[in-house]
PDB file of C-alpha atoms in Angstrom:
ATOM      1  CA  MET I   1      78.634   6.723 -13.720  1.00 49.00           C
ATOM      2  CA  LYS I   2      78.453   6.019 -10.002  1.00 51.00           C
ATOM      3  CA  ILE I   3      75.336   4.119  -9.077  1.00 55.00           C
ATOM      4  CA  ASN I   4      74.168   1.898  -6.273  1.00 60.00           C
ATOM      5  CA  ARG I   5      74.521  -1.448  -8.000  1.00 66.00           C
ATOM      6  CA  THR I   6      73.283  -3.466  -5.055  1.00 65.00           C
ATOM      7  CA  TRP I   7      70.010  -1.618  -5.308  1.00 76.00           C
ATOM      8  CA  LEU I   8      69.808  -2.447  -9.012  1.00 82.00           C
ATOM      9  CA  LEU I   9      70.335  -6.142  -8.345  1.00 84.00           C
ATOM     10  CA  ARG I  10      67.544  -6.069  -5.822  1.00 84.00           C
ATOM     11  CA  LEU I  11      65.162  -5.340  -8.669  1.00 86.00           C
ATOM     12  CA  TYR I  12      65.622  -8.930  -9.817  1.00 87.00           C
ATOM     13  CA  PRO I  13      63.627 -11.802  -8.278  1.00 86.00           C
ATOM     14  CA  ARG I  14      65.243 -13.653  -5.418  1.00 83.00           C
ATOM     15  CA  ALA I  15      65.660 -16.944  -7.275  1.00 81.00           C
ATOM     16  CA  TRP I  16      67.396 -15.140 -10.128  1.00 86.00           C
ATOM     17  CA  ARG I  17      69.711 -13.332  -7.704  1.00 86.00           C
ATOM     18  CA  ASP I  18      70.549 -16.585  -5.933  1.00 84.00           C
ATOM     19  CA  ARG I  19      71.878 -17.905  -9.210  1.00 87.00           C
ATOM     20  CA  TYR I  20      73.361 -14.890 -11.012  1.00 89.00           C
ATOM     21  CA  GLU I  21      73.906 -12.095  -8.464  1.00 87.00           C
ATOM     22  CA  ASP I  22      77.633 -12.620  -7.868  1.00 88.00           C
ATOM     23  CA  GLU I  23      78.693 -12.832 -11.489  1.00 89.00           C
ATOM     24  CA  PHE I  24      76.289 -10.071 -12.519  1.00 89.00           C
ATOM     25  CA  ALA I  25      77.729  -7.797  -9.809  1.00 88.00           C
ATOM     26  CA  ALA I  26      81.248  -8.695 -11.003  1.00 88.00           C
ATOM     27  CA  LEU I  27      80.240  -7.738 -14.539  1.00 88.00           C
ATOM     28  CA  LEU I  28      78.823  -4.407 -13.385  1.00 87.00           C
ATOM     29  CA  GLU I  29      82.006  -3.672 -11.457  1.00 85.00           C
ATOM     30  CA  GLN I  30      84.156  -4.525 -14.439  1.00 84.00           C
ATOM     31  CA  CYS I  31      82.424  -2.886 -17.373  1.00 82.00           C
ATOM     32  CA  PRO I  32      82.078   0.875 -17.853  1.00 82.00           C
ATOM     33  CA  PHE I  33      78.578   1.810 -16.843  1.00 78.00           C
ATOM     34  CA  TRP I  34      76.501   3.789 -19.298  1.00 79.00           C
ATOM     35  CA  LEU I  35      73.251   5.539 -18.657  1.00 81.00           C
ATOM     36  CA  GLY I  36      71.589   3.199 -21.149  1.00 84.00           C
ATOM     37  CA  ASP I  37      72.733   0.265 -19.015  1.00 86.00           C
ATOM     38  CA  LEU I  38      70.542   1.512 -16.190  1.00 86.00           C
ATOM     39  CA  LEU I  39      67.461   1.215 -18.392  1.00 88.00           C
ATOM     40  CA  ASP I  40      68.706  -2.109 -19.764  1.00 89.00           C
ATOM     41  CA  ILE I  41      69.045  -3.542 -16.250  1.00 89.00           C
ATOM     42  CA  ILE I  42      65.621  -2.245 -15.214  1.00 88.00           C
ATOM     43  CA  VAL I  43      64.018  -3.786 -18.315  1.00 88.00           C
ATOM     44  CA  GLY I  44      65.956  -7.011 -17.669  1.00 88.00           C
ATOM     45  CA  ALA I  45      64.717  -7.082 -14.077  1.00 88.00           C
ATOM     46  CA  ILE I  46      61.122  -6.521 -15.179  1.00 87.00           C
ATOM     47  CA  ASP I  47      61.504  -9.370 -17.660  1.00 84.00           C
ATOM     48  CA  ALA I  48      63.148 -11.635 -15.073  1.00 84.00           C
ATOM     49  CA  HIS I  49      60.074 -11.628 -12.838  1.00 80.00           C
ATOM     50  CA  PRO I  50      57.746 -13.444 -15.237  1.00 75.00           C
ATOM     51  CA  HIS I  51      60.656 -15.251 -16.974  1.00 71.00           C
ATOM     52  CA  PRO I  52      63.376 -15.873 -14.370  1.00 66.00           C
ATOM     53  CA  CYS I  53      64.758 -18.784 -16.452  1.00 70.00           C
ATOM     54  CA  VAL I  54      66.829 -20.053 -13.547  1.00 67.00           C
ATOM     55  CA  PRO I  55      68.031 -23.653 -13.593  1.00 62.00           C
ATOM     56  CA  LEU I  56      66.803 -26.399 -11.279  1.00 53.00           C
ATOM     57  CA  GLN I  57      67.626 -25.220  -7.767  1.00 53.00           C
ATOM     58  CA  GLY I  58      66.599 -21.642  -8.366  1.00 50.00           C
ATOM     59  CA  GLY I  59      63.474 -22.895 -10.122  1.00 53.00           C
ATOM     60  CA  ILE I  60      62.413 -24.824  -7.050  1.00 57.00           C
ATOM     61  CA  ALA I  61      63.078 -21.775  -4.895  1.00 57.00           C
ATOM     62  CA  LEU I  62      60.984 -19.694  -7.261  1.00 59.00           C
ATOM     63  CA  LEU I  63      58.200 -22.272  -7.187  1.00 61.00           C
ATOM     64  CA  ILE I  64      58.197 -22.158  -3.387  1.00 62.00           C
ATOM     65  CA  GLN I  65      58.269 -18.369  -3.472  1.00 61.00           C
ATOM     66  CA  ARG I  66      55.276 -18.246  -5.798  1.00 64.00           C
ATOM     67  CA  LEU I  67      53.437 -20.897  -3.811  1.00 65.00           C
ATOM     68  CA  ARG I  68      53.972 -18.948  -0.626  1.00 66.00           C
ATOM     69  CA  GLY I  69      52.846 -15.751  -2.320  1.00 66.00           C
ATOM     70  CA  ALA I  70      49.705 -17.456  -3.567  1.00 65.00           C
ATOM     71  CA  MET I  71      49.018 -18.897  -0.107  1.00 66.00           C
ATOM     72  CA  ILE I  72      49.421 -15.508   1.559  1.00 68.00           C
ATOM     73  CA  LEU I  73      47.231 -13.892  -1.085  1.00 67.00           C
ATOM     74  CA  GLY I  74      44.562 -16.554  -0.644  1.00 67.00           C
ATOM     75  CA  LEU I  75      44.720 -16.236   3.120  1.00 66.00           C
ATOM     76  CA  CYS I  76      44.386 -12.438   2.973  1.00 70.00           C
ATOM     77  CA  ALA I  77      41.541 -12.681   0.480  1.00 67.00           C
ATOM     78  CA  SER I  78      39.715 -15.212   2.663  1.00 65.00           C
ATOM     79  CA  ILE I  79      40.173 -13.125   5.804  1.00 68.00           C
ATOM     80  CA  SER I  80      39.064  -9.980   3.967  1.00 69.00           C
ATOM     81  CA  PHE I  81      35.998 -11.718   2.602  1.00 66.00           C
ATOM     82  CA  PHE I  82      35.213 -13.175   6.003  1.00 65.00           C
ATOM     83  CA  GLY I  83      35.613  -9.749   7.619  1.00 70.00           C
ATOM     84  CA  ALA I  84      33.451  -8.103   4.976  1.00 68.00           C
ATOM     85  CA  GLY I  85      30.799 -10.789   5.384  1.00 65.00           C
ATOM     86  CA  VAL I  86      30.698 -10.491   9.156  1.00 68.00           C
ATOM     87  CA  THR I  87      30.518  -6.698   8.895  1.00 71.00           C
ATOM     88  CA  PHE I  88      27.684  -6.960   6.415  1.00 67.00           C
ATOM     89  CA  GLU I  89      25.840  -9.438   8.609  1.00 65.00           C
ATOM     90  CA  GLU I  90      26.243  -7.223  11.653  1.00 68.00           C
ATOM     91  CA  THR I  91      25.173  -4.169   9.679  1.00 67.00           C
ATOM     92  CA  ALA I  92      22.151  -6.001   8.343  1.00 65.00           C
ATOM     93  CA  HIS I  93      20.990  -6.744  11.879  1.00 67.00           C
ATOM     94  CA  ASN I  94      21.458  -3.173  12.906  1.00 67.00           C
ATOM     95  CA  ASP I  95      18.143  -1.460  13.723  1.00 70.00           C
ATOM     96  CA  TYR I  96      18.975   1.599  11.645  1.00 68.00           C
ATOM     97  CA  PHE I  97      19.863  -0.505   8.636  1.00 65.00           C
ATOM     98  CA  VAL I  98      16.666  -2.526   8.902  1.00 65.00           C
ATOM     99  CA  ALA I  99      14.677   0.690   9.235  1.00 67.00           C
ATOM    100  CA  LEU I 100      16.481   2.123   6.239  1.00 64.00           C
ATOM    101  CA  THR I 101      15.752  -0.895   4.075  1.00 63.00           C
ATOM    102  CA  ALA I 102      12.097  -0.633   5.038  1.00 63.00           C
ATOM    103  CA  TYR I 103      12.070   2.824   3.441  1.00 63.00           C
ATOM    104  CA  LEU I 104      13.604   1.441   0.293  1.00 59.00           C
ATOM    105  CA  PRO I 105      11.191  -1.269  -0.849  1.00 55.00           C
ATOM    106  CA  ARG I 106      12.653  -1.208  -4.305  1.00 56.00           C
ATOM    107  CA  PHE I 107      16.024  -2.431  -2.992  1.00 56.00           C
ATOM    108  CA  TYR I 108      14.796  -4.461  -0.069  1.00 57.00           C
ATOM    109  CA  PRO I 109      14.221  -7.712  -2.030  1.00 61.00           C
ATOM    110  CA  VAL I 110      17.867  -7.607  -2.999  1.00 63.00           C
ATOM    111  CA  TYR I 111      18.962  -7.953   0.621  1.00 64.00           C
ATOM    112  CA  PRO I 112      18.169 -11.691   1.043  1.00 67.00           C
ATOM    113  CA  VAL I 113      20.108 -12.445  -2.136  1.00 70.00           C
ATOM    114  CA  PHE I 114      23.089 -10.439  -0.886  1.00 69.00           C
ATOM    115  CA  SER I 115      22.816 -12.115   2.480  1.00 68.00           C
ATOM    116  CA  LEU I 116      22.745 -15.579   0.902  1.00 74.00           C
ATOM    117  CA  VAL I 117      25.734 -14.778  -1.316  1.00 74.00           C
ATOM    118  CA  ILE I 118      27.681 -13.475   1.679  1.00 71.00           C
ATOM    119  CA  ASP I 119      26.771 -16.540   3.764  1.00 73.00           C
ATOM    120  CA  ILE I 120      27.896 -18.893   1.025  1.00 79.00           C
ATOM    121  CA  GLY I 121      31.039 -16.853   0.466  1.00 74.00           C
ATOM    122  CA  VAL I 122      31.924 -16.831   4.148  1.00 71.00           C
ATOM    123  CA  THR I 123      31.379 -20.583   4.360  1.00 76.00           C
ATOM    124  CA  VAL I 124      33.565 -21.191   1.314  1.00 77.00           C
ATOM    125  CA  ALA I 125      36.223 -18.813   2.664  1.00 72.00           C
ATOM    126  CA  LEU I 126      36.250 -20.574   6.035  1.00 72.00           C
ATOM    127  CA  LEU I 127      36.466 -23.988   4.403  1.00 76.00           C
ATOM    128  CA  ALA I 128      39.292 -22.706   2.188  1.00 72.00           C
ATOM    129  CA  LEU I 129      41.078 -21.419   5.269  1.00 69.00           C
ATOM    130  CA  LEU I 130      40.694 -24.778   6.953  1.00 71.00           C
ATOM    131  CA  VAL I 131      41.677 -26.828   3.914  1.00 73.00           C
ATOM    132  CA  GLY I 132      44.612 -24.574   3.060  1.00 67.00           C
ATOM    133  CA  GLY I 133      45.655 -23.712   6.564  1.00 68.00           C
ATOM    134  CA  LEU I 134      45.550 -27.077   8.330  1.00 71.00           C
ATOM    135  CA  PRO I 135      48.340 -28.700   6.290  1.00 68.00           C
ATOM    136  CA  ILE I 136      50.483 -25.600   6.811  1.00 65.00           C
ATOM    137  CA  ALA I 137      49.780 -25.579  10.535  1.00 67.00           C
ATOM    138  CA  TRP I 138      50.497 -29.312  10.715  1.00 69.00           C
ATOM    139  CA  ALA I 139      53.766 -28.877   8.795  1.00 64.00           C
ATOM    140  CA  VAL I 140      54.823 -26.051  11.097  1.00 61.00           C
ATOM    141  CA  ILE I 141      54.012 -28.072  14.223  1.00 63.00           C
ATOM    142  CA  ARG I 142      55.836 -31.107  12.845  1.00 63.00           C
ATOM    143  CA  HIS I 143      58.863 -28.975  12.016  1.00 59.00           C
ATOM    144  CA  ALA I 144      58.787 -27.410  15.464  1.00 57.00           C
ATOM    145  CA  GLY I 145      58.563 -30.860  17.012  1.00 56.00           C
ATOM    146  CA  SER I 146      61.358 -32.296  14.902  1.00 55.00           C
ATOM    147  CA  VAL I 147      63.792 -29.419  15.412  1.00 53.00           C
ATOM    148  CA  ALA I 148      63.208 -28.480  19.021  1.00 54.00           C
ATOM    149  CA  ARG I 149      60.409 -29.475  21.335  1.00 58.00           C
ATOM    150  CA  LYS I 150      60.674 -26.171  23.163  1.00 58.00           C
ATOM    151  CA  GLU I 151      59.383 -24.386  20.042  1.00 60.00           C
ATOM    152  CA  LEU I 152      56.013 -26.001  20.664  1.00 62.00           C
ATOM    153  CA  ARG I 153      55.638 -23.826  23.753  1.00 66.00           C
ATOM    154  CA  PHE I 154      55.531 -20.755  21.539  1.00 68.00           C
ATOM    155  CA  TRP I 155      52.682 -22.193  19.527  1.00 69.00           C
ATOM    156  CA  ALA I 156      50.795 -22.733  22.760  1.00 75.00           C
ATOM    157  CA  VAL I 157      50.471 -18.945  23.154  1.00 75.00           C
ATOM    158  CA  PRO I 158      48.137 -18.313  20.191  1.00 74.00           C
ATOM    159  CA  LEU I 159      46.248 -21.538  20.850  1.00 77.00           C
ATOM    160  CA  CYS I 160      45.682 -20.662  24.523  1.00 79.00           C
ATOM    161  CA  SER I 161      44.724 -17.109  23.557  1.00 76.00           C
ATOM    162  CA  PHE I 162      42.133 -18.451  21.170  1.00 75.00           C
ATOM    163  CA  ALA I 163      40.889 -20.961  23.743  1.00 78.00           C
ATOM    164  CA  VAL I 164      40.393 -18.166  26.301  1.00 76.00           C
ATOM    165  CA  LEU I 165      38.958 -15.530  23.987  1.00 75.00           C
ATOM    166  CA  LEU I 166      36.413 -17.698  22.218  1.00 76.00           C
ATOM    167  CA  PRO I 167      34.392 -18.686  25.325  1.00 78.00           C
ATOM    168  CA  GLY I 168      34.916 -15.166  26.680  1.00 76.00           C
ATOM    169  CA  SER I 169      33.323 -13.707  23.560  1.00 75.00           C
ATOM    170  CA  TYR I 170      30.371 -16.109  23.822  1.00 75.00           C
ATOM    171  CA  VAL I 171      29.873 -15.200  27.482  1.00 75.00           C
ATOM    172  CA  LEU I 172      29.811 -11.498  26.664  1.00 74.00           C
ATOM    173  CA  LEU I 173      27.395 -12.046  23.771  1.00 73.00           C
ATOM    174  CA  ALA I 174      25.195 -14.219  25.991  1.00 74.00           C
ATOM    175  CA  VAL I 175      25.104 -11.480  28.634  1.00 72.00           C
ATOM    176  CA  GLU I 176      24.161  -8.962  25.942  1.00 69.00           C
ATOM    177  CA  ASP I 177      21.375 -11.205  24.602  1.00 70.00           C
ATOM    178  CA  THR I 178      19.845 -11.767  28.033  1.00 69.00           C
ATOM    179  CA  ARG I 179      19.378  -7.993  28.349  1.00 64.00           C
ATOM    180  CA  ILE I 180      20.578  -8.137  31.916  1.00 66.00           C
ATOM    181  CA  ALA I 181      21.008  -4.586  33.037  1.00 70.00           C
ATOM    182  CA  LEU I 182      24.516  -4.556  34.388  1.00 71.00           C
ATOM    183  CA  PRO I 183      25.644  -1.538  36.314  1.00 75.00           C
ATOM    184  CA  ALA I 184      27.417   0.860  33.985  1.00 75.00           C
ATOM    185  CA  ASP I 185      30.775   0.661  35.768  1.00 78.00           C
ATOM    186  CA  ILE I 186      30.777  -3.159  35.740  1.00 77.00           C
ATOM    187  CA  ALA I 187      29.811  -3.233  32.059  1.00 75.00           C
ATOM    188  CA  ALA I 188      32.575  -0.750  31.278  1.00 77.00           C
ATOM    189  CA  LEU I 189      35.066  -2.785  33.313  1.00 81.00           C
ATOM    190  CA  LEU I 190      34.067  -5.968  31.495  1.00 77.00           C
ATOM    191  CA  GLY I 191      34.388  -4.282  28.123  1.00 77.00           C
ATOM    192  CA  VAL I 192      37.766  -2.729  28.878  1.00 81.00           C
ATOM    193  CA  THR I 193      39.078  -5.979  30.379  1.00 82.00           C
ATOM    194  CA  TYR I 194      37.977  -7.914  27.320  1.00 79.00           C
ATOM    195  CA  LEU I 195      39.590  -5.344  25.022  1.00 79.00           C
ATOM    196  CA  VAL I 196      42.869  -5.410  26.967  1.00 82.00           C
ATOM    197  CA  VAL I 197      42.919  -9.222  26.950  1.00 80.00           C
ATOM    198  CA  LEU I 198      42.116  -9.256  23.241  1.00 78.00           C
ATOM    199  CA  VAL I 199      44.881  -6.813  22.318  1.00 80.00           C
ATOM    200  CA  GLY I 200      47.348  -8.458  24.707  1.00 81.00           C
ATOM    201  CA  ALA I 201      46.600 -11.914  23.321  1.00 78.00           C
ATOM    202  CA  ALA I 202      47.018 -10.668  19.768  1.00 77.00           C
ATOM    203  CA  ILE I 203      50.403  -9.082  20.560  1.00 79.00           C
ATOM    204  CA  ALA I 204      51.613 -12.109  22.516  1.00 77.00           C
ATOM    205  CA  SER I 205      50.476 -14.506  19.798  1.00 75.00           C
ATOM    206  CA  ALA I 206      52.144 -12.489  17.066  1.00 74.00           C
ATOM    207  CA  ALA I 207      55.352 -12.176  19.096  1.00 73.00           C
ATOM    208  CA  ALA I 208      55.424 -15.898  19.849  1.00 71.00           C
ATOM    209  CA  ALA I 209      54.535 -17.084  16.369  1.00 67.00           C
ATOM    210  CA  SER I 210      56.571 -14.671  14.223  1.00 66.00           C
ATOM    211  CA  PRO I 211      60.049 -16.109  14.956  1.00 63.00           C
ATOM    212  CA  GLN I 212      58.749 -19.631  14.385  1.00 60.00           C
ATOM    213  CA  ILE I 213      57.148 -18.677  11.064  1.00 61.00           C
ATOM    214  CA  SER I 214      60.281 -16.786   9.995  1.00 58.00           C
ATOM    215  CA  GLY I 215      62.432 -19.774  10.851  1.00 59.00           C
ATOM    216  CA  TRP I 216      60.115 -22.093   8.994  1.00 57.00           C
ATOM    217  CA  ILE I 217      60.106 -19.864   5.903  1.00 56.00           C
ATOM    218  CA  ALA I 218      63.909 -19.653   5.986  1.00 54.00           C
ATOM    219  CA  LEU I 219      64.088 -23.446   6.227  1.00 52.00           C
ATOM    220  CA  VAL I 220      61.760 -23.832   3.237  1.00 50.00           C
ATOM    221  CA  GLU I 221      63.786 -21.321   1.241  1.00 49.00           C
ATOM    222  CA  ARG I 222      66.986 -23.213   1.928  1.00 47.00           C
ATOM    223  CA  ALA I 223      65.390 -26.460   0.771  1.00 42.00           C
TER     224      ALA I 223
ATOM    225  CA  MET G   1      64.456 -26.178 -31.258  1.00 55.00           C
ATOM    226  CA  ASP G   2      64.593 -22.621 -32.596  1.00 60.00           C
ATOM    227  CA  PHE G   3      64.986 -19.080 -31.387  1.00 63.00           C
ATOM    228  CA  SER G   4      61.245 -18.511 -31.077  1.00 58.00           C
ATOM    229  CA  GLY G   5      61.318 -19.340 -27.374  1.00 64.00           C
ATOM    230  CA  LEU G   6      63.937 -16.684 -26.747  1.00 69.00           C
ATOM    231  CA  GLY G   7      61.729 -13.750 -27.754  1.00 69.00           C
ATOM    232  CA  ARG G   8      63.615 -10.471 -27.855  1.00 71.00           C
ATOM    233  CA  PHE G   9      66.739 -12.332 -26.715  1.00 76.00           C
ATOM    234  CA  SER G  10      67.097 -14.287 -29.963  1.00 83.00           C
ATOM    235  CA  ASP G  11      69.660 -11.937 -31.497  1.00 87.00           C
ATOM    236  CA  PRO G  12      71.727 -11.569 -28.305  1.00 91.00           C
ATOM    237  CA  ALA G  13      71.566 -15.357 -27.879  1.00 92.00           C
ATOM    238  CA  LEU G  14      72.980 -15.881 -31.359  1.00 92.00           C
ATOM    239  CA  PHE G  15      75.783 -13.417 -30.615  1.00 93.00           C
ATOM    240  CA  ILE G  16      76.572 -15.189 -27.344  1.00 94.00           C
ATOM    241  CA  LEU G  17      76.596 -18.642 -28.916  1.00 95.00           C
ATOM    242  CA  THR G  18      78.850 -17.430 -31.704  1.00 94.00           C
ATOM    243  CA  SER G  19      81.146 -15.782 -29.188  1.00 94.00           C
ATOM    244  CA  LEU G  20      81.345 -18.952 -27.100  1.00 94.00           C
ATOM    245  CA  ALA G  21      82.101 -20.965 -30.230  1.00 94.00           C
ATOM    246  CA  GLY G  22      85.516 -19.319 -29.999  1.00 92.00           C
ATOM    247  CA  GLY G  23      86.044 -20.649 -26.447  1.00 92.00           C
ATOM    248  CA  ALA G  24      84.699 -20.328 -22.917  1.00 92.00           C
ATOM    249  CA  LYS G  25      84.167 -16.761 -21.700  1.00 92.00           C
ATOM    250  CA  HIS G  26      82.690 -14.919 -18.754  1.00 92.00           C
ATOM    251  CA  GLY G  27      80.077 -12.199 -19.125  1.00 90.00           C
ATOM    252  CA  TYR G  28      82.329  -9.214 -19.608  1.00 91.00           C
ATOM    253  CA  ALA G  29      84.581 -11.094 -22.048  1.00 93.00           C
ATOM    254  CA  MET G  30      81.476 -11.978 -24.067  1.00 94.00           C
ATOM    255  CA  MET G  31      80.414  -8.319 -24.111  1.00 93.00           C
ATOM    256  CA  GLN G  32      83.823  -7.235 -25.365  1.00 93.00           C
ATOM    257  CA  ASP G  33      84.033 -10.022 -27.932  1.00 93.00           C
ATOM    258  CA  ILE G  34      80.597  -9.257 -29.353  1.00 93.00           C
ATOM    259  CA  GLU G  35      81.314  -5.541 -29.450  1.00 92.00           C
ATOM    260  CA  THR G  36      84.613  -6.133 -31.235  1.00 93.00           C
ATOM    261  CA  LEU G  37      83.259  -8.653 -33.736  1.00 89.00           C
ATOM    262  CA  TYR G  38      79.865  -7.158 -34.548  1.00 89.00           C
ATOM    263  CA  GLY G  39      79.970  -3.608 -33.236  1.00 90.00           C
ATOM    264  CA  VAL G  40      77.009  -4.399 -31.006  1.00 89.00           C
ATOM    265  CA  ARG G  41      77.149  -3.566 -27.317  1.00 90.00           C
ATOM    266  CA  LEU G  42      74.869  -5.809 -25.257  1.00 90.00           C
ATOM    267  CA  GLY G  43      73.690  -4.188 -22.042  1.00 90.00           C
ATOM    268  CA  PRO G  44      74.215  -6.157 -18.802  1.00 91.00           C
ATOM    269  CA  GLY G  45      70.486  -6.855 -18.441  1.00 91.00           C
ATOM    270  CA  THR G  46      70.170  -8.104 -22.012  1.00 92.00           C
ATOM    271  CA  LEU G  47      73.341 -10.177 -21.740  1.00 93.00           C
ATOM    272  CA  TYR G  48      72.236 -11.977 -18.589  1.00 92.00           C
ATOM    273  CA  GLY G  49      68.652 -12.302 -19.800  1.00 91.00           C
ATOM    274  CA  ALA G  50      69.997 -14.205 -22.801  1.00 92.00           C
ATOM    275  CA  ILE G  51      72.538 -16.181 -20.741  1.00 93.00           C
ATOM    276  CA  ALA G  52      69.814 -17.309 -18.339  1.00 90.00           C
ATOM    277  CA  ARG G  53      67.634 -18.495 -21.223  1.00 89.00           C
ATOM    278  CA  LEU G  54      70.475 -20.290 -22.964  1.00 91.00           C
ATOM    279  CA  GLU G  55      71.506 -21.993 -19.739  1.00 90.00           C
ATOM    280  CA  GLN G  56      67.938 -23.010 -19.026  1.00 86.00           C
ATOM    281  CA  GLN G  57      67.724 -24.579 -22.480  1.00 86.00           C
ATOM    282  CA  ARG G  58      71.057 -26.306 -21.788  1.00 88.00           C
ATOM    283  CA  LEU G  59      72.703 -24.718 -24.814  1.00 92.00           C
ATOM    284  CA  ILE G  60      75.472 -23.272 -22.645  1.00 93.00           C
ATOM    285  CA  GLU G  61      76.807 -24.335 -19.250  1.00 92.00           C
ATOM    286  CA  PRO G  62      78.758 -22.592 -16.505  1.00 91.00           C
ATOM    287  CA  LEU G  63      82.266 -23.656 -15.585  1.00 91.00           C
ATOM    288  CA  GLU G  64      83.846 -23.672 -12.163  1.00 86.00           C
ATOM    289  CA  SER G  65      85.629 -20.461 -11.363  1.00 81.00           C
ATOM    290  CA  ALA G  66      87.910 -19.258  -8.600  1.00 79.00           C
ATOM    291  CA  ASP G  67      86.459 -15.757  -8.666  1.00 84.00           C
ATOM    292  CA  ARG G  68      82.987 -14.351  -9.138  1.00 85.00           C
ATOM    293  CA  ARG G  69      83.347 -14.061 -12.918  1.00 87.00           C
ATOM    294  CA  ARG G  70      81.852 -17.348 -13.985  1.00 90.00           C
ATOM    295  CA  PRO G  71      82.826 -18.488 -17.490  1.00 93.00           C
ATOM    296  CA  TYR G  72      80.410 -20.302 -19.803  1.00 94.00           C
ATOM    297  CA  ARG G  73      80.927 -22.708 -22.661  1.00 94.00           C
ATOM    298  CA  LEU G  74      78.783 -24.259 -25.362  1.00 94.00           C
ATOM    299  CA  THR G  75      77.220 -27.619 -24.597  1.00 93.00           C
ATOM    300  CA  PRO G  76      77.127 -30.303 -27.321  1.00 94.00           C
ATOM    301  CA  ALA G  77      73.456 -29.395 -27.803  1.00 93.00           C
ATOM    302  CA  GLY G  78      74.505 -25.757 -28.097  1.00 93.00           C
ATOM    303  CA  VAL G  79      77.009 -26.623 -30.835  1.00 94.00           C
ATOM    304  CA  VAL G  80      74.330 -28.518 -32.801  1.00 94.00           C
ATOM    305  CA  PHE G  81      71.860 -25.691 -32.277  1.00 92.00           C
ATOM    306  CA  LEU G  82      74.325 -23.036 -33.419  1.00 93.00           C
ATOM    307  CA  ARG G  83      75.160 -25.058 -36.555  1.00 94.00           C
ATOM    308  CA  GLU G  84      71.469 -25.329 -37.401  1.00 92.00           C
ATOM    309  CA  GLN G  85      70.877 -21.634 -36.893  1.00 90.00           C
ATOM    310  CA  LEU G  86      73.899 -20.638 -38.951  1.00 92.00           C
ATOM    311  CA  ALA G  87      72.754 -22.990 -41.736  1.00 93.00           C
ATOM    312  CA  ASN G  88      69.338 -21.307 -41.653  1.00 90.00           C
ATOM    313  CA  LEU G  89      70.986 -17.908 -41.821  1.00 90.00           C
ATOM    314  CA  GLU G  90      73.167 -19.014 -44.713  1.00 93.00           C
ATOM    315  CA  SER G  91      70.051 -20.130 -46.527  1.00 92.00           C
ATOM    316  CA  VAL G  92      68.428 -16.738 -45.941  1.00 92.00           C
ATOM    317  CA  VAL G  93      71.572 -14.954 -47.077  1.00 93.00           C
ATOM    318  CA  ALA G  94      71.849 -17.105 -50.228  1.00 93.00           C
ATOM    319  CA  ILE G  95      68.230 -16.525 -51.203  1.00 94.00           C
ATOM    320  CA  GLY G  96      68.528 -12.824 -50.517  1.00 94.00           C
ATOM    321  CA  ARG G  97      71.658 -12.547 -52.628  1.00 94.00           C
ATOM    322  CA  ARG G  98      70.118 -14.482 -55.518  1.00 93.00           C
ATOM    323  CA  ARG G  99      67.056 -12.262 -55.546  1.00 93.00           C
ATOM    324  CA  LEU G 100      69.081  -9.101 -55.328  1.00 93.00           C
ATOM    325  CA  ALA G 101      71.286 -10.311 -58.183  1.00 91.00           C
ATOM    326  CA  ALA G 102      68.202 -10.883 -60.359  1.00 87.00           C
ATOM    327  CA  GLN G 103      67.147  -7.243 -60.015  1.00 82.00           C
TER     328      GLN G 103
END
């Protein structure tokens, strides 16, 4: 039976493939392939994910892989929670929302509790981001510094973007709070300029940081 | 040590250890040997699931190979382990035979 064996091997976890891929592929090439073998390999691959059973080097690679997965998951969860919290906070200050809650006295007392929970959650998420993210950022910067000083320039892009956007955001919010009636065309120009800078900074930061992160991940995987 | 940590791979592991007791073999040679001796065909996924577990428990070890077909052999711990398991099986067989003979 002709079958794409490379695809089948890709079902197995990376650490397992690092250790057994070559000999497993040789076995598949050598032995007659039965339809039942397809199911057997799929079941084996499913089993190999929770029980890769790879010796030392592969085990370390797997540990790093899982650690990285957990870090990415935690980061995404924190960002999602932070985003949800900010959205909720903004919604809660919205005039329509406040008016709506006034019409629902039965549910209104629940709002402060929700607000408190969200505030605590956002604080915890931010602290988690700082605690978890700072060592990673420090390790990346140290690696960049030890391998090639010029890599540091790339990290300057997201940092500078952040340094420009943060005060810019505060200025715009301050202008909004002062209720200064800006001419419509100037307000539109400000808004569009800010949006363009924001999107441009995000693209530039991602473009500058991605190769460095990829290189760092590859280095960790080779460790 | 027993086969309890091997889960559904305990039977294939016993076949592999017994096969390797006859000398070092690579994966496909093990498959053929087991099929010839016991009439059991281990699928590639089952075979390598068991090999990975046995190697992790240091009951078998890989040998250097010029090609991609890596041969394995029993470790001294694997020899001791196989002897223990075969002794257990012999005990089960003896008890079973005695009880059947009494019927």
